[in-house]
Amino acid sequence: MGVEEEWRSKAGPWARATMPDGQELDVVVTARHRSRDGRWWYECEAILPARHEAADGTTKMMGAPTPISVDSERIAKIPGEDYSLLPTDGAIAGRQWVIERLHQYTEDAPSRRLHRRDCWQVRNEHTLIPTREAAESQAHPDIAICDICRPDKALPR
């Protein structure tokens, strides 16, 4: 195994990223992140060419890791790579939505309110719920939709 193949086998996992212009590039995946709007992103390092100048003035081209973020829809996993140990930010068992328990002032008032997980309006007792449950709760008459964070704008109907 050559130096380049040895280095490649120690980095990773690798995935194939499709760039905005349609080019494909193999990247090292360093983490997964769910953004506030619920979309998943892969944090990656693209190994791009860089000039290295030694102390004696000689120069050579080397590979330099360059951080990039890639939408999960533009990442293709490479068979044989293990993605199970990647740090994952925002997953928490897929629970990205909040059901807040409300004080009911009248019988017909909603007893709960649906929020995005990071909404500053959540004050009372609340429960984190997965996307499927949050999407279903939008139609429930006993659940109000937060008019500040507007989870209905990000959830499937």
Coordinates of C-alpha atoms in Angstrom, one line a residue:
M1 CA 0.0 0.0 0.0
G2 CA 1.5 3.3 -1.1
V3 CA 1.6 6.4 1.2
E4 CA -1.4 8.0 -0.5
E5 CA -3.6 4.8 -0.2
E6 CA -2.5 4.4 3.5
W7 CA -3.5 8.0 4.2
R8 CA -6.8 7.6 2.5
S9 CA -7.6 4.5 4.5
K10 CA -7.0 6.3 7.8
A11 CA -9.3 9.2 7.0
G12 CA -12.9 8.8 6.6
P13 CA -15.5 7.8 6.2
W14 CA -15.5 8.9 2.6
A15 CA -18.6 9.9 0.6
R16 CA -19.2 11.3 -2.9
A17 CA -20.5 14.9 -2.9
T18 CA -22.2 16.5 -5.8
M19 CA -21.1 20.1 -6.1
P20 CA -23.5 23.0 -7.0
D21 CA -22.1 22.9 -10.6
G22 CA -22.8 19.1 -10.9
Q23 CA -19.2 18.0 -10.4
E24 CA -18.6 15.0 -8.1
L25 CA -15.9 15.0 -5.5
D26 CA -14.9 12.4 -2.9
V27 CA -14.9 14.0 0.5
V28 CA -14.1 13.0 4.1
V29 CA -17.3 13.1 6.2
T30 CA -16.6 14.6 9.7
A31 CA -20.1 15.1 11.1
R32 CA -23.8 15.3 10.4
H33 CA -25.9 18.4 11.4
R34 CA -29.6 19.1 11.3
S35 CA -30.2 22.8 10.7
R36 CA -33.0 24.8 12.3
D37 CA -35.3 24.2 9.3
G38 CA -35.0 20.5 9.7
R39 CA -32.6 19.8 6.8
W40 CA -29.7 17.5 7.2
W41 CA -26.1 18.6 6.2
Y42 CA -22.9 16.7 6.1
E43 CA -19.8 18.5 7.4
C44 CA -17.0 17.4 5.2
E45 CA -13.4 18.0 4.2
A46 CA -12.6 18.3 0.6
I47 CA -9.0 17.4 -0.1
L48 CA -7.9 20.2 -2.4
P49 CA -4.6 21.0 -4.0
A50 CA -2.3 23.4 -2.1
R51 CA 1.2 24.7 -2.7
H52 CA 3.7 23.8 0.1
E53 CA 6.9 25.6 0.3
A54 CA 9.7 24.0 2.3
A55 CA 12.3 25.9 4.3
D56 CA 14.9 25.5 1.5
G57 CA 12.5 27.3 -1.0
T58 CA 11.4 24.2 -2.9
T59 CA 7.7 23.9 -3.5
K60 CA 5.4 21.0 -4.1
M61 CA 1.7 20.3 -4.4
M62 CA 0.0 18.6 -1.5
G63 CA -3.5 17.8 -0.5
A64 CA -5.0 20.2 2.0
P65 CA -8.3 19.4 3.9
T66 CA -10.8 22.2 3.3
P67 CA -14.0 22.3 5.3
I68 CA -17.3 22.3 3.3
S69 CA -21.0 21.7 4.2
V70 CA -23.0 19.5 1.8
D71 CA -26.8 19.1 1.8
S72 CA -27.6 15.5 2.6
E73 CA -29.4 15.1 -0.7
R74 CA -26.1 15.8 -2.5
I75 CA -24.2 13.1 -0.6
A76 CA -23.9 9.5 -1.8
K77 CA -22.5 7.1 0.7
I78 CA -19.7 4.8 -0.6
P79 CA -20.2 1.1 0.0
G80 CA -17.9 -0.3 2.6
E81 CA -17.6 3.0 4.5
D82 CA -18.8 3.0 8.2
Y83 CA -20.9 6.1 9.0
S84 CA -22.2 4.8 12.4
L85 CA -19.6 6.7 14.5
L86 CA -20.1 10.1 13.0
P87 CA -20.9 12.9 15.4
T88 CA -24.5 13.9 14.8
D89 CA -25.8 17.2 16.0
G90 CA -29.5 17.9 16.2
A91 CA -30.7 14.3 15.9
I92 CA -31.7 13.5 19.4
A93 CA -33.7 10.5 18.3
G94 CA -35.3 12.6 15.6
R95 CA -37.2 14.7 18.1
Q96 CA -37.0 18.2 16.6
W97 CA -40.4 19.5 17.6
V98 CA -42.0 20.6 20.9
I99 CA -45.5 20.1 22.2
E100 CA -46.1 22.6 25.0
R101 CA -48.8 22.1 27.5
L102 CA -51.0 25.2 27.8
H103 CA -53.2 26.5 30.6
Q104 CA -56.8 26.3 29.3
Y105 CA -58.9 29.3 30.1
T106 CA -61.9 27.9 28.4
E107 CA -63.0 24.4 27.5
D108 CA -62.7 24.9 23.8
A109 CA -59.2 26.5 23.9
P110 CA -56.3 24.4 22.8
S111 CA -54.5 22.5 25.6
R112 CA -51.2 22.2 23.7
R113 CA -49.1 24.2 21.3
L114 CA -46.7 22.9 18.6
H115 CA -43.3 24.7 18.3
R116 CA -39.9 24.2 16.6
R117 CA -37.4 22.8 19.1
D118 CA -35.5 26.0 19.4
C119 CA -38.5 28.4 19.9
W120 CA -38.0 30.9 22.6
Q121 CA -41.8 30.9 23.3
V122 CA -41.7 27.5 24.9
R123 CA -42.3 28.2 28.6
N124 CA -44.4 25.5 30.2
E125 CA -44.2 21.8 30.5
H126 CA -43.3 20.3 27.2
T127 CA -42.4 17.1 25.3
L128 CA -40.0 16.6 22.4
I129 CA -41.7 14.7 19.5
P130 CA -40.5 13.3 16.1
T131 CA -41.4 14.9 12.8
R132 CA -44.0 12.3 11.9
E133 CA -45.9 13.0 15.1
A134 CA -45.5 16.8 14.7
A135 CA -46.9 16.7 11.1
E136 CA -49.9 14.7 12.3
S137 CA -50.6 17.0 15.2
Q138 CA -51.1 20.0 12.9
A139 CA -54.6 18.9 12.1
H140 CA -55.6 18.2 15.7
P141 CA -58.1 20.7 17.0
D142 CA -56.7 20.6 20.5
I143 CA -53.2 21.7 19.3
A144 CA -52.4 25.3 18.4
I145 CA -49.5 26.2 16.1
C146 CA -47.0 28.7 17.4
D147 CA -47.3 31.9 15.5
I148 CA -43.7 32.9 16.3
C149 CA -41.6 29.9 15.1
R150 CA -44.3 28.7 12.6
P151 CA -43.5 24.9 12.6
D152 CA -46.2 24.5 10.0
K153 CA -44.0 26.2 7.5
A154 CA -41.3 23.5 7.8
L155 CA -43.4 20.4 8.4
P156 CA -44.8 18.2 5.7
R157 CA -48.6 18.3 5.4

